[in-house]
Coordinates of C-alpha atoms and ligand atoms in Angstrom, one line a residue:
M1 CA -32.1 9.5 -28.1
C2 CA -30.6 11.5 -25.2
G3 CA -27.5 11.4 -23.2
I4 CA -27.7 10.3 -19.5
M5 CA -25.0 10.6 -16.9
G6 CA -24.8 9.8 -13.2
Y7 CA -22.1 10.2 -10.5
V8 CA -21.7 9.2 -6.9
G9 CA -18.3 9.8 -5.3
E10 CA -16.0 12.4 -3.8
R11 CA -15.4 14.7 -6.7
D12 CA -17.4 17.8 -7.7
A13 CA -20.4 16.2 -9.3
A14 CA -21.3 19.1 -11.5
E15 CA -17.9 19.0 -13.1
V16 CA -18.0 15.3 -13.7
L17 CA -21.5 15.5 -15.1
L18 CA -20.7 18.3 -17.5
D19 CA -17.6 16.6 -18.7
G20 CA -19.6 13.3 -19.3
L21 CA -22.4 15.1 -21.1
R22 CA -19.9 16.7 -23.4
R23 CA -18.9 13.3 -24.6
L24 CA -22.5 12.3 -25.0
E25 CA -23.6 15.5 -26.9
Y26 CA -23.7 13.5 -30.1
R27 CA -26.8 11.8 -28.6
G28 CA -28.7 15.0 -28.4
Y29 CA -28.0 18.7 -28.0
D30 CA -31.2 20.7 -27.8
S31 CA -31.1 21.3 -24.1
A32 CA -29.3 20.0 -21.0
G33 CA -29.4 20.0 -17.2
I34 CA -28.0 18.5 -14.1
A35 CA -29.3 17.8 -10.5
V36 CA -27.0 17.6 -7.6
A37 CA -27.7 16.6 -4.0
C38 CA -26.6 19.3 -1.5
D39 CA -27.6 20.1 2.1
G40 CA -30.6 17.8 2.1
R41 CA -32.0 19.2 -1.1
I42 CA -31.6 18.5 -4.8
E43 CA -30.5 21.5 -6.8
V44 CA -31.4 21.6 -10.5
R45 CA -29.8 23.7 -13.2
K46 CA -31.1 23.3 -16.7
T47 CA -31.4 25.3 -19.9
A48 CA -32.4 25.1 -23.6
G49 CA -29.6 25.1 -26.0
K50 CA -26.2 23.4 -26.2
L51 CA -24.1 22.4 -23.3
S52 CA -22.1 25.6 -23.4
R53 CA -25.2 27.3 -22.1
L54 CA -25.5 25.0 -19.2
A55 CA -21.8 25.5 -18.5
E56 CA -22.5 29.3 -18.5
L57 CA -25.5 28.9 -16.2
L58 CA -23.3 26.8 -13.8
R59 CA -20.7 29.5 -13.7
K60 CA -23.3 32.0 -12.7
E61 CA -25.2 29.7 -10.3
P62 CA -22.8 26.9 -9.2
V63 CA -24.0 23.8 -7.4
R64 CA -21.8 22.0 -4.9
G65 CA -22.2 18.3 -4.1
T66 CA -20.7 14.9 -4.8
V67 CA -23.8 13.1 -6.1
G68 CA -25.7 14.0 -9.2
I69 CA -27.4 13.2 -12.5
G70 CA -27.1 14.9 -15.8
H71 CA -28.9 14.9 -19.2
T72 CA -28.4 16.2 -22.7
R73 CA -31.7 16.1 -24.6
W74 CA -32.9 15.2 -28.0
A75 CA -36.6 16.1 -27.7
T76 CA -39.4 13.7 -28.5
H77 CA -42.2 15.2 -26.4
G78 CA -42.3 18.9 -25.9
Q79 CA -40.3 21.7 -27.5
P80 CA -36.7 22.2 -26.5
T81 CA -37.3 24.9 -23.8
D82 CA -35.8 25.6 -20.4
T83 CA -38.9 24.0 -18.8
N84 CA -38.8 20.9 -20.9
A85 CA -35.1 20.3 -20.3
H86 CA -34.3 17.5 -17.9
P87 CA -34.0 16.8 -14.9
H88 CA -37.7 16.9 -14.0
A89 CA -39.0 16.9 -10.4
D90 CA -42.3 16.3 -8.6
E91 CA -43.9 19.3 -6.9
S92 CA -41.9 19.0 -3.7
G93 CA -38.6 18.8 -5.6
R94 CA -37.5 15.8 -3.5
F95 CA -37.8 13.4 -6.4
V96 CA -35.8 14.1 -9.5
V97 CA -35.5 12.1 -12.7
I98 CA -33.8 12.1 -16.1
H99 CA -34.8 9.8 -18.9
N100 CA -33.9 8.7 -22.4
G101 CA -36.6 7.2 -24.6
I102 CA -40.4 7.3 -24.8
I103 CA -43.1 6.6 -22.2
E104 CA -45.8 5.5 -24.6
N105 CA -48.8 5.8 -22.1
F106 CA -47.7 9.2 -20.6
L107 CA -50.9 11.0 -21.6
P108 CA -53.3 8.7 -19.7
L109 CA -50.8 8.6 -16.8
R110 CA -50.6 12.4 -16.7
E111 CA -54.4 12.8 -16.8
E112 CA -54.7 10.3 -14.0
L113 CA -52.0 12.0 -11.9
E114 CA -53.5 15.4 -12.5
R115 CA -56.9 14.1 -11.3
R116 CA -55.2 13.2 -8.1
G117 CA -53.9 16.8 -7.7
H118 CA -50.4 16.6 -9.2
V119 CA -49.3 19.8 -10.9
F120 CA -47.1 19.4 -14.0
R121 CA -44.6 22.0 -15.2
S122 CA -43.4 20.6 -18.5
D123 CA -44.9 19.1 -21.6
T124 CA -42.6 16.0 -21.4
D125 CA -43.5 12.4 -21.0
T126 CA -40.6 12.2 -18.4
E127 CA -42.3 14.3 -15.8
V128 CA -44.9 11.6 -15.1
L129 CA -42.1 9.4 -13.7
A130 CA -41.1 11.9 -11.1
H131 CA -44.8 12.2 -9.9
L132 CA -45.3 8.4 -10.0
I133 CA -42.2 7.8 -7.9
E134 CA -43.3 10.4 -5.4
E135 CA -46.7 8.6 -5.1
E136 CA -45.0 5.2 -4.6
Y137 CA -42.4 6.4 -2.1
R138 CA -42.5 4.7 1.3
G139 CA -38.9 5.4 2.4
E140 CA -37.0 3.5 -0.4
L141 CA -36.2 5.1 -3.7
A142 CA -35.4 1.8 -5.4
E143 CA -38.7 0.2 -4.4
A144 CA -40.7 3.3 -5.4
T145 CA -39.0 3.4 -8.8
R146 CA -39.7 -0.3 -9.3
R147 CA -43.4 0.2 -8.5
A148 CA -43.7 3.4 -10.6
I149 CA -42.3 1.9 -13.8
Q150 CA -44.7 -1.0 -13.6
R151 CA -47.3 1.6 -14.7
A152 CA -45.2 3.0 -17.5
R153 CA -45.0 1.4 -21.0
G154 CA -42.3 2.2 -23.5
A155 CA -38.6 1.9 -24.3
Y156 CA -36.5 4.0 -22.0
A157 CA -33.7 4.4 -19.5
L158 CA -34.5 6.2 -16.3
V159 CA -32.3 7.6 -13.6
A160 CA -33.8 8.9 -10.3
M161 CA -32.6 10.6 -7.1
C162 CA -34.3 11.4 -3.9
A163 CA -33.4 14.2 -1.5
D164 CA -34.0 11.9 1.5
E165 CA -31.4 9.4 0.1
P166 CA -28.6 11.7 -1.0
G167 CA -25.9 9.1 -1.5
R168 CA -27.8 7.0 -3.9
V169 CA -28.7 7.0 -7.6
V170 CA -31.3 4.5 -9.0
A171 CA -31.4 3.5 -12.7
V172 CA -33.6 1.3 -14.8
R173 CA -33.1 0.1 -18.3
M174 CA -36.0 -0.8 -20.5
I175 CA -34.4 -1.1 -24.0
S176 CA -32.5 2.3 -24.0
P177 CA -28.8 1.8 -23.2
L178 CA -27.2 2.3 -19.8
V179 CA -23.7 1.4 -18.7
I180 CA -22.2 1.5 -15.2
G181 CA -18.6 2.6 -14.6
F182 CA -16.6 1.4 -11.6
G183 CA -14.1 3.9 -10.3
E184 CA -11.9 4.1 -7.1
G185 CA -14.4 5.1 -4.4
E186 CA -16.7 6.5 -7.0
M187 CA -19.4 5.1 -9.3
L188 CA -20.7 6.4 -12.6
L189 CA -23.5 5.8 -15.0
A190 CA -24.0 6.8 -18.6
S191 CA -25.9 6.0 -21.7
D192 CA -22.7 5.2 -23.5
I193 CA -19.1 4.3 -22.7
P194 CA -17.3 7.4 -23.9
A195 CA -18.6 9.4 -20.9
L196 CA -17.0 7.0 -18.5
L197 CA -13.6 6.6 -20.0
P198 CA -11.8 9.5 -18.3
Y199 CA -12.8 8.0 -14.9
T200 CA -12.6 4.2 -15.5
R201 CA -12.3 1.5 -18.1
E202 CA -14.2 -1.1 -16.0
V203 CA -17.8 -1.1 -17.0
L204 CA -20.9 -3.2 -16.8
V205 CA -23.7 -3.0 -19.3
V206 CA -27.2 -2.9 -17.7
E207 CA -29.5 -5.2 -19.6
D208 CA -33.2 -4.7 -20.4
G209 CA -35.5 -5.1 -17.4
E210 CA -32.7 -4.5 -14.9
M211 CA -32.4 -1.9 -12.1
A212 CA -29.1 -0.6 -10.8
V213 CA -28.6 1.0 -7.4
L214 CA -25.4 3.0 -7.1
T215 CA -23.6 4.3 -4.0
K216 CA -20.0 5.4 -3.9
E217 CA -19.1 1.9 -2.5
G218 CA -20.4 0.1 -5.6
A219 CA -23.5 -1.0 -7.6
H220 CA -26.2 -3.5 -7.0
L221 CA -28.0 -4.9 -9.9
Y222 CA -31.5 -6.5 -9.8
R223 CA -34.1 -7.8 -12.1
L224 CA -37.4 -5.9 -11.8
D225 CA -38.9 -8.6 -9.6
G226 CA -36.2 -7.8 -7.1
T227 CA -33.9 -10.9 -7.9
P228 CA -30.2 -9.9 -7.6
V229 CA -28.2 -10.2 -10.8
E230 CA -24.5 -11.1 -10.9
R231 CA -22.5 -10.2 -14.0
A232 CA -18.8 -9.8 -14.7
R233 CA -17.5 -6.4 -15.5
M234 CA -15.9 -5.7 -18.9
Y235 CA -12.6 -3.9 -19.5
V236 CA -12.9 -1.3 -22.3
T237 CA -9.9 -1.1 -24.7
W238 CA -11.4 1.5 -27.1
N239 CA -10.2 5.0 -27.1
A240 CA -12.7 7.8 -26.4
E241 CA -13.3 8.6 -30.1
Q242 CA -14.0 4.9 -31.0
A243 CA -16.3 4.7 -28.0
E244 CA -18.4 7.7 -29.1
R245 CA -19.1 5.7 -32.3
G246 CA -20.2 2.7 -30.2
G247 CA -17.2 0.8 -31.4
F248 CA -18.2 1.4 -35.1
P249 CA -15.4 2.9 -37.3
H250 CA -17.8 5.6 -38.6
F251 CA -21.0 7.3 -37.5
M252 CA -22.6 6.3 -40.8
L253 CA -22.2 2.6 -40.0
K254 CA -23.4 3.1 -36.5
E255 CA -26.5 4.9 -37.8
I256 CA -27.2 2.2 -40.4
F257 CA -27.1 -0.3 -37.5
E258 CA -29.4 1.9 -35.4
Q259 CA -32.2 1.6 -38.0
P260 CA -34.2 -1.1 -36.3
R261 CA -34.4 1.1 -33.3
A262 CA -35.2 4.2 -35.3
L263 CA -38.2 2.3 -36.9
T264 CA -39.4 1.0 -33.6
E265 CA -39.3 4.4 -32.0
T266 CA -41.0 6.1 -34.9
M267 CA -43.9 3.7 -34.6
M268 CA -44.0 3.6 -30.8
G269 CA -47.3 4.7 -29.3
R270 CA -48.7 5.5 -32.7
V271 CA -50.0 2.1 -33.8
G272 CA -52.7 0.9 -31.4
P273 CA -53.4 -2.7 -30.5
D274 CA -56.5 -2.5 -32.9
G275 CA -54.2 -1.2 -35.6
R276 CA -55.5 2.4 -35.4
I277 CA -53.0 5.1 -36.0
A278 CA -52.6 8.0 -33.5
L279 CA -50.4 11.0 -34.5
E280 CA -49.9 13.2 -31.5
D281 CA -49.0 16.4 -33.3
V282 CA -51.4 16.2 -36.3
H283 CA -54.5 18.2 -35.7
F284 CA -56.4 18.3 -38.9
P285 CA -59.6 20.3 -38.6
D286 CA -62.9 18.4 -38.9
G287 CA -63.7 17.8 -42.6
F288 CA -60.1 18.5 -43.8
P289 CA -59.1 14.9 -44.6
E290 CA -62.4 14.2 -46.3
E291 CA -62.2 17.3 -48.4
L292 CA -58.6 16.9 -49.4
E293 CA -58.0 17.0 -53.1
K294 CA -54.3 16.7 -53.5
I295 CA -51.0 16.0 -51.6
W296 CA -47.9 18.0 -52.5
I297 CA -44.6 16.6 -51.1
T298 CA -41.6 18.8 -51.1
A299 CA -38.0 18.2 -49.9
C300 CA -34.4 17.9 -51.0
G301 CA -31.8 15.1 -51.3
T302 CA -32.6 12.0 -49.4
A303 CA -35.7 13.5 -48.0
Y304 CA -36.9 14.1 -51.5
H305 CA -36.2 10.4 -52.3
A306 CA -38.4 9.5 -49.3
G307 CA -41.0 11.7 -50.9
L308 CA -40.8 9.7 -54.1
V309 CA -41.9 6.7 -52.0
G310 CA -44.6 8.7 -50.3
R311 CA -46.1 9.6 -53.7
V312 CA -46.7 5.9 -54.5
L313 CA -48.0 5.2 -51.0
F314 CA -50.5 8.1 -50.9
E315 CA -51.7 7.5 -54.5
R316 CA -52.2 3.8 -53.9
L317 CA -53.8 4.0 -50.5
L318 CA -55.7 7.2 -50.7
R319 CA -56.4 7.4 -54.4
L320 CA -55.5 11.1 -54.4
P321 CA -53.3 12.9 -56.9
V322 CA -49.8 13.5 -55.5
E323 CA -47.0 15.7 -56.6
V324 CA -43.4 15.5 -55.4
D325 CA -41.1 18.5 -56.0
Y326 CA -37.6 19.4 -55.1
A327 CA -38.1 22.3 -52.7
H328 CA -35.6 24.5 -54.7
E329 CA -37.8 24.0 -57.8
L330 CA -41.1 24.4 -56.1
R331 CA -40.2 27.7 -54.5
Y332 CA -39.6 29.3 -57.9
R333 CA -42.6 27.7 -59.7
D334 CA -46.1 29.2 -59.5
P335 CA -47.7 26.1 -58.1
V336 CA -51.5 25.7 -58.3
I337 CA -52.1 25.0 -54.7
G338 CA -54.8 26.0 -52.2
P339 CA -56.7 25.1 -49.1
H340 CA -57.7 21.6 -50.2
T341 CA -54.0 20.6 -50.8
L342 CA -51.9 19.1 -48.0
T343 CA -48.3 20.1 -48.3
V344 CA -46.0 17.5 -46.8
A345 CA -42.5 19.0 -46.2
I346 CA -39.9 16.5 -45.3
S347 CA -36.6 17.4 -43.8
Q348 CA -34.4 15.5 -41.3
S349 CA -32.9 18.7 -39.9
G350 CA -36.0 20.9 -40.3
E351 CA -33.6 23.7 -41.3
T352 CA -32.9 23.2 -45.0
A353 CA -33.4 26.7 -46.5
D354 CA -35.1 25.5 -49.7
T355 CA -37.5 23.3 -47.9
L356 CA -38.4 26.0 -45.5
A357 CA -39.0 28.5 -48.4
A358 CA -41.2 26.0 -50.3
A359 CA -43.2 25.2 -47.2
R360 CA -43.7 29.0 -46.6
L361 CA -44.9 29.5 -50.2
C362 CA -47.4 26.7 -49.9
R363 CA -48.7 28.0 -46.6
A364 CA -49.0 31.5 -48.0
R365 CA -51.3 29.9 -50.6
R366 CA -53.5 28.6 -47.8
S367 CA -52.3 25.0 -48.1
R368 CA -52.0 23.2 -44.7
V369 CA -48.4 22.2 -44.2
L370 CA -47.5 19.0 -42.4
A371 CA -43.8 18.7 -41.5
I372 CA -42.0 15.3 -41.3
T373 CA -38.8 16.1 -39.4
N374 CA -36.4 14.5 -37.0
V375 CA -35.7 17.6 -35.0
V376 CA -38.2 18.7 -32.4
G377 CA -38.3 22.5 -32.3
S378 CA -36.6 22.9 -35.7
T379 CA -37.8 25.9 -37.8
L380 CA -39.9 23.6 -40.0
S381 CA -41.6 22.1 -37.0
R382 CA -42.4 25.6 -35.6
E383 CA -43.8 26.9 -38.8
A384 CA -45.8 23.9 -39.9
D385 CA -49.5 23.4 -39.0
D386 CA -49.0 19.7 -38.2
I387 CA -45.9 17.7 -37.3
L388 CA -45.0 14.1 -37.6
Y389 CA -41.7 13.6 -35.9
T390 CA -39.4 10.8 -37.0
R391 CA -37.7 9.5 -33.9
A392 CA -34.4 8.4 -35.4
G393 CA -32.3 10.3 -32.9
P394 CA -29.5 12.7 -33.9
E395 CA -28.0 11.8 -37.2
I396 CA -24.3 12.8 -37.3
A397 CA -23.0 11.4 -40.6
V398 CA -23.6 13.6 -43.5
A399 CA -25.0 10.7 -45.5
S400 CA -28.5 10.2 -44.2
T401 CA -29.6 6.7 -43.5
K402 CA -31.7 6.1 -40.4
A403 CA -33.6 9.3 -40.9
Y404 CA -34.6 8.1 -44.4
L405 CA -36.0 4.9 -43.1
A406 CA -37.9 6.7 -40.4
M407 CA -39.3 9.1 -43.0
L408 CA -40.6 6.2 -45.0
V409 CA -42.4 4.7 -42.0
A410 CA -43.7 8.1 -41.0
Q411 CA -45.4 8.4 -44.4
V412 CA -46.9 5.0 -44.1
L413 CA -48.4 6.0 -40.7
L414 CA -49.7 9.2 -42.3
A415 CA -51.3 7.4 -45.2
L416 CA -53.0 4.9 -42.9
Y417 CA -54.1 7.8 -40.6
L418 CA -55.6 9.7 -43.6
G419 CA -57.1 6.5 -44.9
E420 CA -58.9 6.0 -41.6
R421 CA -60.2 9.6 -41.5
R422 CA -61.3 9.6 -45.2
G423 CA -62.6 6.0 -45.3
G424 CA -62.3 3.9 -48.3
L425 CA -59.1 2.1 -47.4
D426 CA -59.5 -1.6 -48.0
P427 CA -59.5 -3.1 -44.5
K428 CA -57.6 -6.2 -45.7
V429 CA -54.8 -4.0 -47.1
R430 CA -54.8 -1.9 -43.9
T431 CA -54.5 -5.0 -41.7
E432 CA -51.7 -6.5 -43.8
L433 CA -49.8 -3.2 -43.8
V434 CA -50.1 -2.7 -40.0
H435 CA -49.0 -6.3 -39.5
E436 CA -46.0 -6.0 -41.8
L437 CA -45.0 -2.5 -40.5
Q438 CA -44.5 -4.0 -37.0
R439 CA -42.2 -6.6 -38.4
L440 CA -39.9 -4.2 -40.3
P441 CA -37.4 -3.6 -37.4
A442 CA -36.7 -7.3 -37.2
R443 CA -36.4 -7.6 -40.9
V444 CA -34.0 -4.7 -41.2
Q445 CA -32.0 -6.5 -38.4
E446 CA -31.8 -9.7 -40.6
I447 CA -30.3 -7.7 -43.4
L448 CA -27.8 -6.1 -41.0
D449 CA -26.8 -9.4 -39.6
A450 CA -25.7 -10.5 -43.1
H451 CA -23.7 -7.3 -43.8
E452 CA -20.4 -9.0 -44.2
E453 CA -21.6 -10.5 -47.5
I454 CA -21.6 -7.0 -49.1
V455 CA -17.9 -6.4 -48.3
G456 CA -16.7 -8.7 -51.1
L457 CA -19.0 -7.1 -53.6
A458 CA -17.8 -3.6 -52.6
R459 CA -14.2 -4.8 -53.2
R460 CA -15.2 -5.8 -56.7
L461 CA -17.0 -2.5 -57.4
C462 CA -14.6 0.0 -55.9
E463 CA -12.5 0.3 -59.0
A464 CA -15.5 1.0 -61.2
E465 CA -15.8 4.4 -62.9
H466 CA -19.5 4.6 -63.3
M467 CA -22.5 2.7 -61.9
Y468 CA -26.2 2.8 -62.7
F469 CA -29.2 2.1 -60.6
I470 CA -32.6 1.2 -62.1
G471 CA -36.0 0.1 -60.9
R472 CA -39.7 0.8 -61.5
G473 CA -42.2 2.5 -59.3
L474 CA -41.1 2.2 -55.7
D475 CA -38.0 0.4 -56.8
Y476 CA -37.1 3.5 -58.9
A477 CA -37.3 5.6 -55.7
V478 CA -35.0 3.2 -54.0
A479 CA -32.6 3.3 -56.9
M480 CA -32.4 7.1 -56.7
E481 CA -31.5 6.9 -53.0
G482 CA -29.0 4.0 -53.5
S483 CA -27.3 6.0 -56.2
L484 CA -27.1 9.2 -54.1
K485 CA -25.7 7.3 -51.1
L486 CA -23.0 5.8 -53.3
K487 CA -21.9 9.0 -55.0
E488 CA -21.9 11.3 -52.0
I489 CA -19.5 9.1 -50.0
S490 CA -17.5 7.1 -52.5
Y491 CA -17.2 9.9 -55.2
L492 CA -17.9 7.2 -57.8
H493 CA -20.0 8.5 -60.6
S494 CA -23.5 7.0 -60.6
E495 CA -26.9 7.7 -62.1
A496 CA -30.3 6.3 -61.3
M497 CA -33.3 6.1 -63.6
P498 CA -36.5 4.3 -64.1
A499 CA -35.8 0.9 -65.6
G500 CA -37.8 1.6 -68.7
E501 CA -35.7 4.8 -69.4
L502 CA -32.4 3.1 -69.8
K503 CA -32.9 2.1 -73.4
H504 CA -33.7 5.7 -74.3
G505 CA -30.1 6.8 -74.1
T506 CA -28.1 5.7 -71.1
L507 CA -27.8 2.1 -72.3
A508 CA -25.1 3.4 -74.7
L509 CA -22.8 3.8 -71.7
V510 CA -23.3 0.1 -70.6
T511 CA -20.3 -2.0 -71.8
H512 CA -18.5 -5.0 -70.6
G513 CA -18.4 -5.1 -66.8
T514 CA -20.4 -1.9 -66.2
P515 CA -22.1 -2.4 -62.8
V516 CA -25.8 -1.9 -62.8
V517 CA -27.9 -2.3 -59.7
V518 CA -31.5 -3.4 -60.4
V519 CA -34.1 -3.2 -57.7
L520 CA -36.8 -5.8 -58.2
T521 CA -39.4 -6.0 -55.4
Q522 CA -42.6 -4.9 -57.1
H523 CA -44.6 -7.9 -58.3
D524 CA -46.7 -5.9 -60.8
V525 CA -43.7 -4.7 -62.8
Y526 CA -41.4 -7.5 -62.1
E527 CA -41.4 -9.0 -65.6
K528 CA -40.9 -5.6 -67.2
T529 CA -37.9 -4.8 -64.9
V530 CA -36.4 -8.2 -65.8
S531 CA -36.6 -7.1 -69.5
G532 CA -34.6 -4.0 -68.6
L533 CA -32.1 -6.2 -66.8
Q534 CA -31.7 -8.4 -69.8
E535 CA -30.9 -5.3 -72.0
V536 CA -28.0 -4.7 -69.6
K537 CA -26.8 -8.3 -69.6
A538 CA -26.9 -8.4 -73.4
R539 CA -24.3 -5.6 -73.4
G540 CA -22.1 -7.4 -70.9
G541 CA -23.1 -5.3 -67.9
Y542 CA -22.5 -6.7 -64.4
V543 CA -26.0 -7.0 -62.8
I544 CA -26.5 -6.7 -59.0
A545 CA -30.1 -7.4 -58.2
V546 CA -31.8 -6.4 -54.9
A547 CA -34.6 -8.9 -54.6
Y548 CA -36.7 -10.8 -52.1
A549 CA -35.1 -13.8 -50.4
D550 CA -37.7 -16.2 -51.8
D551 CA -37.3 -14.9 -55.4
E552 CA -36.2 -18.1 -57.2
H553 CA -35.9 -16.6 -60.7
I554 CA -33.6 -13.8 -60.2
A555 CA -30.4 -15.8 -59.8
K556 CA -30.7 -16.9 -63.4
H557 CA -30.5 -13.3 -64.6
A558 CA -28.2 -11.5 -62.2
D559 CA -24.5 -11.8 -61.5
T560 CA -25.0 -11.1 -57.8
V561 CA -28.2 -11.0 -55.7
L562 CA -28.6 -8.9 -52.5
R563 CA -31.5 -10.6 -50.7
I564 CA -34.0 -8.9 -48.5
P565 CA -36.8 -10.6 -46.4
R566 CA -40.2 -10.6 -48.1
T567 CA -42.6 -7.9 -47.0
H568 CA -45.7 -6.1 -48.4
D569 CA -44.6 -4.5 -51.7
L570 CA -45.6 -1.1 -50.4
L571 CA -43.1 -1.4 -47.6
S572 CA -40.2 -2.9 -49.6
P573 CA -38.2 0.4 -49.9
V574 CA -37.6 0.2 -46.1
L575 CA -35.7 -3.0 -46.7
A576 CA -34.4 -2.7 -50.2
I577 CA -32.3 0.4 -49.4
V578 CA -30.4 -1.2 -46.5
P579 CA -28.1 -3.4 -48.6
L580 CA -27.5 -0.3 -50.9
Q581 CA -26.5 1.8 -47.9
L582 CA -24.1 -0.9 -46.8
L583 CA -22.7 -1.2 -50.4
A584 CA -22.1 2.6 -50.5
Y585 CA -20.4 2.5 -47.2
Y586 CA -18.1 -0.4 -48.0
V587 CA -17.2 1.0 -51.4
A588 CA -16.3 4.3 -49.8
R589 CA -14.3 2.5 -47.2
E590 CA -12.4 0.6 -49.9
R591 CA -11.7 3.8 -51.7
G592 CA -10.4 5.3 -48.4
H593 CA -12.6 8.4 -48.1
D594 CA -13.8 10.4 -45.2
I595 CA -17.1 8.7 -44.9
D596 CA -18.8 10.8 -42.2
Q597 CA -17.8 14.1 -43.7
P598 CA -17.6 13.8 -47.5
R599 CA -15.9 16.6 -49.4
N600 CA -18.0 19.7 -50.4
L601 CA -21.0 18.6 -48.4
A602 CA -22.6 19.7 -45.1
K603 CA -25.1 18.0 -42.9
S604 CA -27.7 20.7 -43.2
V605 CA -27.9 23.1 -46.1
T606 CA -29.2 26.2 -44.4
V607 CA -28.4 28.6 -47.3
E608 CA -30.0 28.7 -50.7
Ligands
M6R701 O1 -32.1 17.9 -43.4 P1 -32.8 17.6 -44.7 O2 -33.4 16.3 -44.7 O3 -33.7 18.7 -45.2 O4 -31.6 17.5 -45.7 C1 -31.8 17.4 -47.1 C2 -30.6 17.0 -47.8 O5 -29.6 18.0 -47.7 C3 -30.0 15.7 -47.3 O6 -30.9 14.6 -47.4 C4 -28.8 15.2 -48.1 O7 -29.2 14.9 -49.4 C5 -28.1 14.1 -47.5 N1 -26.7 14.3 -47.3 C6 -28.2 12.8 -48.2 O8 -27.5 11.7 -47.6

């Protein structure tokens, strides 16, 4: 996820672009840049770091012109450095592009272009687009762009400029968002509406597979085969703050709804047509996967809960012993760890102090450290031997949602990858998992489409004083995360435990009406979990089950059932947590709390 901005008009383009990028900074903030057409050339200013650094650079080296494009980056390919910041240009500097999203086949494209003599400056996937457009240019930027993108695969939004056509900006949408703003004698373009609002409220959303050509007189919209598109403009009534959240009342809800995309992007380019897994930043030495004796997962909070899922995945698929430790515990233990152990350090931010310390300890004991993180260039990613980036985009709400789902999928990819390298993974299981993995985004979407059903339940539960979450195996891991989500934003006391543990003490707290969430997706322990559920019912507890849509038995036992689409049992956490995230959200809303910034908490805990 990155922020894109374009301007064609009479004002100082640099000023408009910078202002728009400020409103898009929530989409990415590791580097930023602008390109402005002036005196027959395109001037680029870009830098690593937040927008304030770009503003500083522009004060020292101003650019004057009335047409330009701007970008605030959330890195996916290449570290957040000055060189990797957008815009990117071809060698001549006449063709300049910015882009949001992923070009899946950028490596073969880059190799092909290099063979033809193109010289690349950055490590990004974006730069191939500038060179492709340059190769295809025969005097019309729109045509060249259309031809160039026919060779690129992926999900992206692209904006291009050419020094020879200074009054024109060309944009293409392939899945990643793009909105056109219609001003008085000026036209704008952005990844999201907030950037446009100071200039206009008349907008038009570019749809997938469409190209827009902007001049200061207006915008022309085409399908990629060149057919013109006519669509009515919309009038935006949101204020700037609402618009930044995409019309959602909170970032948390917006991020919950971004989960299908987060999953798609985390898998993009990593699952081949033959089901083989490619992990671009994992470089295990020859023999390492085969000689692996143990996996040690370490993390905190939600990332630790993702690790609980990873434990079951790695054990089942790789038949290797796996430990999961809170990073703040591991760092003060004296773990028996060595060169045949793979440490998997999981952290959305890649900056959690305890996780960094635990990873350093493991590395000092000669364990190879693989980071699963959402932030390219974070400390964890820089210090790790291998990196598996989740591509959830910036997560703003303190309560982690989309990053958690992406961590789960990242671990499935890692397990399949290691399984391929080590051999011994049942090909039938592998095929089933790959097949089901690719269906997860659509299945998450199904749950989200039915979100209103959870509002009524949340109203019923919002007065509760305590709540319990139980499950076995993977369902226990989901129960842990469901409980954390609820307590951190609703301040309702809740506890999670393995379903079999309830009767060893906590059952004493279950009385008439006590809400107990039971997660029931694992067929091998289903009957056992139902017994636990009956213990709750027998004490008058109010049972909320999370179960598959085709589970015909559960309605007999539970007071309320939150249904999820059926999937492979090993993937069920990706779906089972979604209704619980929504439940936490709606309970907190009923209780009137500050959902995005709950009391006493911070997004990243960078101190011990
Ligand atoms: O950035 P990290 O993933 O390392 O953060 C770890 C925890 O602080 C984080 O998951 C925290 O538990 C979230 N607020 C949970 O929603």
